[in-house]
Amino acid sequence: MAKMNASFLELKKSYLFIEIGKRIREYIASHPDNKIIRMGIGDVTQPLVPVVVEAMKKAADEMGVKETFHGYEDSGMGYDFLREAVSGYYKKNGVEISPDEILISDGAKSDCGNIGDIFDSSTVVLVTDPAYPVYVDSSVMGGKKVIYANSDESNGFAAMPDKNVHADMIWLCSPNNPTGSAYTKEQLKEWVDYAIENDAIIIYDSAYEAFISDPDIPRSIFAVPEARRCAVEICSLSKTAGFTGTRCGYTVIPKELMLKTPTGEDISFMQLWCRRQGSKFNGVSYPVQRAAEAVFSPEGQAQTKKVIESYMANAKVMAETFDSLGIKYTGGKNSPYIWFKCPFGMGSWEFFDKLLNEAEVVGTPGEGFGKNGDGWFRLTAFNTLENTKEAMERFKKLFK
Amino acid sequence: MAKMNASFLELKKSYLFIEIGKRIREYIASHPDNKIIRMGIGDVTQPLVPVVVEAMKKAADEMGVKETFHGYEDSGMGYDFLREAVSGYYKKNGVEISPDEILISDGAKSDCGNIGDIFDSSTVVLVTDPAYPVYVDSSVMGGKKVIYANSDESNGFAAMPDKNVHADMIWLCSPNNPTGSAYTKEQLKEWVDYAIENDAIIIYDSAYEAFISDPDIPRSIFAVPEARRCAVEICSLSKTAGFTGTRCGYTVIPKELMLKTPTGEDISFMQLWCRRQGSKFNGVSYPVQRAAEAVFSPEGQAQTKKVIESYMANAKVMAETFDSLGIKYTGGKNSPYIWFKCPFGMGSWEFFDKLLNEAEVVGTPGEGFGKNGDGWFRLTAFNTLENTKEAMERFKKLFK
């Protein structure tokens, strides 16, 4: 009898974005001519930059000519040209990562979802709460035990390790989705020390690193050198360069990173992951890899920097609005997200409805990201400056 | 302590293509000016057809303009335009599949590798031997028990079910990689009956369906109507349209297909798979989906048909050579592969070396595909007609 993986029954039903969609549709149906401003879903709004489009088109042309056609990629782990470009990007940011420690993926979500496959099902997984739901869901699907570290008001929504709690695998995300908080180097060092103490592996999601402008906030966990012994970093071009619909990311696995065999021997993390990917993945589309390479060219860096700056200009407008209203928040500085406590003592969904009905602005109730999101709310800077300003004007009126 | 998934220790080390590469490099080093003809790896050699390249470039342009930019795909399961195109393709081949039963993937290998995730680890997996190594490797990684059905000379390398053996999950591939054999409708009906009798699910890999010209050989397991109760079909554009480096495929899950919960209730296969993909996958690149859509347009069908016909013209040259030499083989008719017993009583690797050293032709030793491949050999039609003819002339000389 073909039986299901019973761990799937342990998953929480996630109706967050479905419920948001339903409420928006209902509102639009009864107010068809009104202008709703969407600051809910974390998707980018600006198009791919010109140098990226040109690179993809050039690669598509190559694919149509026998002499320059690309079939299966030998390794499936990414073309050298892109691995070298990513390595150069790290170097520019002060971190040495060899190209052969960089694996190209079809986006951070795939690697975040699948990397638990090479860990034993007895693994205790520590997740900060609130968090991107993939960390918990993929752990639960794999039958692993999940424990939580609280991100809350007391620590500025940047959870720190508790030395009395043991974990084998640790998910960190900085700058954080959904809270916008970002770890300092000292805070990351504390996590790295905790991981080494526990023989644990940190999976570090740096998808929002491009939004960091503060020189004291590291863009990579490998800014802490000891992290090479205990961390994997998963990054994405989704937010860096608007690749949410183009699909490309990269994962860094230091050569010296090890897991333990059942008899306690060291075994190479890279070797295990490549064995997994070698059987279950066949590489990223060649034209997409060429498009990604263009992101790291001088022109690509200049063009994408402008896009990031435009989003951060929106975040500044939002932060100034919150400051003027005296509402405390995290994010908005090194992150496109602003995270705040729902005003008027409201719950997340209650405030969602008020914001939609009275200001025609859509945000995201915090409770979709974990229990510490109850009563909290997320707004994103992924919009035009004009819309952001208008949304903030409407927002202010709620408080009059 | 971060421990590895111990099931990975049960994997056989696969040195096949590494060893082939090594022997070729050594040969080239000592014969730098000679012309080696490669008929080993199953990669295509002809470029993307013009209509596909144009579609991808047009989509890349759309991605560079705000009004036509595509970010995250809502469902992550494929754009309607492509799901409808695939549905239309099935309809043309006489099978009714609704667009919402079609999920777009980044290639058959990913879905083949991951689909076992939603099955219980107690699942008994039946694999025909020889077979594409992903079926066994992904099952072993998931801690599942693998049993085999023999494909051998006695059944024309097309294994049939043994009613005395129970399985919960069954991997079939037709036309077969590596043996080139293809099931008739009656043979598929026998497998479907066996699956229903055992409450088992068939995962049907139809990656080579485009090479079928015989009207009596089904292009889909859903040509057997009862298959809707017991089968998933995984297909790819890799061989159909040269997408080995472009990466796109599709998976068909009938609405009525069910797995069992631990308490024996029915649960929708589609719902479970979408839950898995919703947490671990974020859809296929928009320009790649537009390129795939173009394959199913009338122009795309005409252009890709010519490419397939050119490969099958090579297969015909190969088949005629084998016929003239009196060497028995499977495939070559509805498949780009020819599978034959190594002549002169040789083993797979012994014949590999003879073919390389005496004819300068590269093939694939059968033993990389399972125990029934011992002493057998695979050649592919993915080459030019000129090279194929030359390779077959050299091949004939071995027998003089």
PDB file of C-alpha atoms in Angstrom, chain A residues 52-197:
ATOM      1  CA  VAL A  52      21.129  41.314 -17.165  1.00  0.00           C
ATOM      2  CA  VAL A  53      18.494  41.236 -19.927  1.00  0.00           C
ATOM      3  CA  GLU A  54      21.192  41.604 -22.577  1.00  0.00           C
ATOM      4  CA  ALA A  55      23.269  38.786 -21.081  1.00  0.00           C
ATOM      5  CA  MET A  56      20.265  36.467 -21.071  1.00  0.00           C
ATOM      6  CA  LYS A  57      19.399  37.292 -24.668  1.00  0.00           C
ATOM      7  CA  LYS A  58      22.982  36.770 -25.793  1.00  0.00           C
ATOM      8  CA  ALA A  59      23.026  33.381 -24.058  1.00  0.00           C
ATOM      9  CA  ALA A  60      19.685  32.448 -25.653  1.00  0.00           C
ATOM     10  CA  ASP A  61      21.250  33.186 -29.035  1.00  0.00           C
ATOM     11  CA  GLU A  62      24.225  30.994 -28.157  1.00  0.00           C
ATOM     12  CA  MET A  63      21.799  28.167 -27.364  1.00  0.00           C
ATOM     13  CA  GLY A  64      20.427  28.398 -30.901  1.00  0.00           C
ATOM     14  CA  VAL A  65      23.786  27.797 -32.587  1.00  0.00           C
ATOM     15  CA  LYS A  66      25.413  24.387 -32.639  1.00  0.00           C
ATOM     16  CA  GLU A  67      28.942  25.639 -31.904  1.00  0.00           C
ATOM     17  CA  THR A  68      27.904  27.583 -28.792  1.00  0.00           C
ATOM     18  CA  PHE A  69      25.008  25.388 -27.602  1.00  0.00           C
ATOM     19  CA  HIS A  70      25.113  24.198 -23.985  1.00  0.00           C
ATOM     20  CA  GLY A  71      23.632  20.846 -23.016  1.00  0.00           C
ATOM     21  CA  TYR A  72      24.010  19.198 -19.616  1.00  0.00           C
ATOM     22  CA  GLU A  73      26.372  21.041 -17.355  1.00  0.00           C
ATOM     23  CA  ASP A  74      29.181  18.670 -16.415  1.00  0.00           C
ATOM     24  CA  SER A  75      28.980  19.174 -12.675  1.00  0.00           C
ATOM     25  CA  GLY A  76      25.439  20.511 -12.293  1.00  0.00           C
ATOM     26  CA  MET A  77      26.925  22.727  -9.578  1.00  0.00           C
ATOM     27  CA  GLY A  78      27.280  25.861 -11.698  1.00  0.00           C
ATOM     28  CA  TYR A  79      29.499  27.110 -14.481  1.00  0.00           C
ATOM     29  CA  ASP A  80      32.962  28.324 -13.514  1.00  0.00           C
ATOM     30  CA  PHE A  81      32.232  31.793 -14.925  1.00  0.00           C
ATOM     31  CA  LEU A  82      29.448  32.313 -12.375  1.00  0.00           C
ATOM     32  CA  ARG A  83      31.211  30.656  -9.447  1.00  0.00           C
ATOM     33  CA  GLU A  84      34.191  32.927 -10.081  1.00  0.00           C
ATOM     34  CA  ALA A  85      31.951  35.988 -10.319  1.00  0.00           C
ATOM     35  CA  VAL A  86      30.344  35.171  -6.948  1.00  0.00           C
ATOM     36  CA  SER A  87      33.773  34.545  -5.421  1.00  0.00           C
ATOM     37  CA  GLY A  88      34.856  37.986  -6.658  1.00  0.00           C
ATOM     38  CA  TYR A  89      31.754  39.540  -5.104  1.00  0.00           C
ATOM     39  CA  TYR A  90      32.622  38.008  -1.730  1.00  0.00           C
ATOM     40  CA  LYS A  91      36.188  39.236  -2.074  1.00  0.00           C
ATOM     41  CA  LYS A  92      34.948  42.780  -2.731  1.00  0.00           C
ATOM     42  CA  ASN A  93      33.002  42.472   0.518  1.00  0.00           C
ATOM     43  CA  GLY A  94      36.106  41.354   2.384  1.00  0.00           C
ATOM     44  CA  VAL A  95      35.522  37.599   2.539  1.00  0.00           C
ATOM     45  CA  GLU A  96      37.647  34.965   0.803  1.00  0.00           C
ATOM     46  CA  ILE A  97      35.558  32.158  -0.679  1.00  0.00           C
ATOM     47  CA  SER A  98      37.057  29.907  -3.314  1.00  0.00           C
ATOM     48  CA  PRO A  99      34.942  29.375  -6.489  1.00  0.00           C
ATOM     49  CA  ASP A 100      34.844  25.636  -5.789  1.00  0.00           C
ATOM     50  CA  GLU A 101      33.116  26.340  -2.459  1.00  0.00           C
ATOM     51  CA  ILE A 102      30.251  28.039  -4.316  1.00  0.00           C
ATOM     52  CA  LEU A 103      27.360  26.007  -5.742  1.00  0.00           C
ATOM     53  CA  ILE A 104      24.824  27.615  -8.057  1.00  0.00           C
ATOM     54  CA  SER A 105      21.141  26.927  -7.296  1.00  0.00           C
ATOM     55  CA  ASP A 106      17.782  27.770  -8.824  1.00  0.00           C
ATOM     56  CA  GLY A 107      17.127  29.997  -5.800  1.00  0.00           C
ATOM     57  CA  ALA A 108      17.648  30.058  -2.051  1.00  0.00           C
ATOM     58  CA  LYS A 109      14.297  28.390  -1.346  1.00  0.00           C
ATOM     59  CA  SER A 110      15.286  25.128  -3.064  1.00  0.00           C
ATOM     60  CA  ASP A 111      18.553  24.798  -1.186  1.00  0.00           C
ATOM     61  CA  CYS A 112      16.947  25.892   2.118  1.00  0.00           C
ATOM     62  CA  GLY A 113      14.258  23.276   1.562  1.00  0.00           C
ATOM     63  CA  ASN A 114      16.569  20.436   0.565  1.00  0.00           C
ATOM     64  CA  ILE A 115      19.728  20.856   2.636  1.00  0.00           C
ATOM     65  CA  GLY A 116      18.186  19.031   5.615  1.00  0.00           C
ATOM     66  CA  ASP A 117      18.125  15.867   3.463  1.00  0.00           C
ATOM     67  CA  ILE A 118      21.763  15.119   4.274  1.00  0.00           C
ATOM     68  CA  PHE A 119      21.189  15.395   8.055  1.00  0.00           C
ATOM     69  CA  ASP A 120      20.032  12.506  10.241  1.00  0.00           C
ATOM     70  CA  SER A 121      16.341  12.544  11.185  1.00  0.00           C
ATOM     71  CA  SER A 122      17.360  12.697  14.878  1.00  0.00           C
ATOM     72  CA  THR A 123      18.770  16.194  14.264  1.00  0.00           C
ATOM     73  CA  VAL A 124      17.492  18.884  16.652  1.00  0.00           C
ATOM     74  CA  VAL A 125      16.810  21.992  14.595  1.00  0.00           C
ATOM     75  CA  LEU A 126      16.863  25.436  16.178  1.00  0.00           C
ATOM     76  CA  VAL A 127      14.820  28.105  14.421  1.00  0.00           C
ATOM     77  CA  THR A 128      14.446  31.715  15.475  1.00  0.00           C
ATOM     78  CA  ASP A 129      10.815  32.753  15.909  1.00  0.00           C
ATOM     79  CA  PRO A 130       9.450  34.547  13.879  1.00  0.00           C
ATOM     80  CA  ALA A 131      11.059  33.192  10.715  1.00  0.00           C
ATOM     81  CA  TYR A 132      10.642  32.413   7.043  1.00  0.00           C
ATOM     82  CA  PRO A 133       8.314  29.351   7.165  1.00  0.00           C
ATOM     83  CA  VAL A 134      10.533  27.136   4.961  1.00  0.00           C
ATOM     84  CA  TYR A 135      12.986  26.443   7.819  1.00  0.00           C
ATOM     85  CA  VAL A 136      10.328  24.870  10.012  1.00  0.00           C
ATOM     86  CA  ASP A 137       8.333  23.200   7.238  1.00  0.00           C
ATOM     87  CA  SER A 138      11.322  21.480   5.656  1.00  0.00           C
ATOM     88  CA  SER A 139      12.526  20.282   9.084  1.00  0.00           C
ATOM     89  CA  VAL A 140       9.092  18.886   9.949  1.00  0.00           C
ATOM     90  CA  MET A 141       8.799  17.136   6.554  1.00  0.00           C
ATOM     91  CA  GLY A 142      12.116  15.430   7.320  1.00  0.00           C
ATOM     92  CA  GLY A 143      10.834  14.184  10.682  1.00  0.00           C
ATOM     93  CA  LYS A 144      13.229  16.411  12.643  1.00  0.00           C
ATOM     94  CA  LYS A 145      12.565  17.982  16.023  1.00  0.00           C
ATOM     95  CA  VAL A 146      12.238  21.772  15.911  1.00  0.00           C
ATOM     96  CA  ILE A 147      13.018  24.030  18.866  1.00  0.00           C
ATOM     97  CA  TYR A 148      12.850  27.807  18.937  1.00  0.00           C
ATOM     98  CA  ALA A 149      14.918  30.816  19.958  1.00  0.00           C
ATOM     99  CA  ASN A 150      12.738  33.824  20.616  1.00  0.00           C
ATOM    100  CA  SER A 151      13.166  36.998  18.628  1.00  0.00           C
ATOM    101  CA  ASP A 152      11.093  39.576  20.461  1.00  0.00           C
ATOM    102  CA  GLU A 153      10.995  43.108  21.799  1.00  0.00           C
ATOM    103  CA  SER A 154      13.480  42.274  24.541  1.00  0.00           C
ATOM    104  CA  ASN A 155      16.270  41.534  22.028  1.00  0.00           C
ATOM    105  CA  GLY A 156      15.216  43.809  19.176  1.00  0.00           C
ATOM    106  CA  PHE A 157      13.854  40.794  17.300  1.00  0.00           C
ATOM    107  CA  ALA A 158      17.355  39.345  16.954  1.00  0.00           C
ATOM    108  CA  ALA A 159      17.386  36.059  18.907  1.00  0.00           C
ATOM    109  CA  MET A 160      20.633  35.057  20.616  1.00  0.00           C
ATOM    110  CA  PRO A 161      21.748  31.554  21.653  1.00  0.00           C
ATOM    111  CA  ASP A 162      20.860  30.020  25.000  1.00  0.00           C
ATOM    112  CA  LYS A 163      23.843  28.005  26.234  1.00  0.00           C
ATOM    113  CA  ASN A 164      21.553  25.732  28.229  1.00  0.00           C
ATOM    114  CA  VAL A 165      19.813  24.491  25.099  1.00  0.00           C
ATOM    115  CA  HIS A 166      21.385  22.011  22.708  1.00  0.00           C
ATOM    116  CA  ALA A 167      20.848  22.070  18.945  1.00  0.00           C
ATOM    117  CA  ASP A 168      22.479  20.237  16.005  1.00  0.00           C
ATOM    118  CA  MET A 169      21.354  22.511  13.188  1.00  0.00           C
ATOM    119  CA  ILE A 170      20.624  26.236  13.446  1.00  0.00           C
ATOM    120  CA  TRP A 171      18.753  28.482  11.019  1.00  0.00           C
ATOM    121  CA  LEU A 172      19.724  32.147  11.022  1.00  0.00           C
ATOM    122  CA  CYS A 173      18.582  34.863   8.630  1.00  0.00           C
ATOM    123  CA  SER A 174      20.188  38.306   8.612  1.00  0.00           C
ATOM    124  CA  PRO A 175      18.997  40.853   7.657  1.00  0.00           C
ATOM    125  CA  ASN A 176      15.946  39.052   8.910  1.00  0.00           C
ATOM    126  CA  ASN A 177      12.755  38.186   7.118  1.00  0.00           C
ATOM    127  CA  PRO A 178      10.268  39.221   8.518  1.00  0.00           C
ATOM    128  CA  THR A 179      11.678  41.464  11.274  1.00  0.00           C
ATOM    129  CA  GLY A 180      14.329  43.423   9.350  1.00  0.00           C
ATOM    130  CA  SER A 181      16.806  43.113  12.242  1.00  0.00           C
ATOM    131  CA  ALA A 182      20.449  42.463  11.307  1.00  0.00           C
ATOM    132  CA  TYR A 183      23.160  40.801  13.385  1.00  0.00           C
ATOM    133  CA  THR A 184      26.391  42.603  14.222  1.00  0.00           C
ATOM    134  CA  LYS A 185      29.702  40.779  13.867  1.00  0.00           C
ATOM    135  CA  GLU A 186      29.827  40.283  17.634  1.00  0.00           C
ATOM    136  CA  GLN A 187      26.381  38.711  17.655  1.00  0.00           C
ATOM    137  CA  LEU A 188      27.315  36.392  14.801  1.00  0.00           C
ATOM    138  CA  LYS A 189      30.480  35.433  16.674  1.00  0.00           C
ATOM    139  CA  GLU A 190      28.321  34.435  19.623  1.00  0.00           C
ATOM    140  CA  TRP A 191      26.247  32.156  17.373  1.00  0.00           C
ATOM    141  CA  VAL A 192      29.386  30.679  15.797  1.00  0.00           C
ATOM    142  CA  ASP A 193      30.864  29.956  19.227  1.00  0.00           C
ATOM    143  CA  TYR A 194      27.600  28.330  20.291  1.00  0.00           C
ATOM    144  CA  ALA A 195      27.549  26.188  17.127  1.00  0.00           C
ATOM    145  CA  ILE A 196      31.149  25.016  17.610  1.00  0.00           C
ATOM    146  CA  GLU A 197      30.443  24.251  21.270  1.00  0.00           C
TER     147      GLU A 197
END
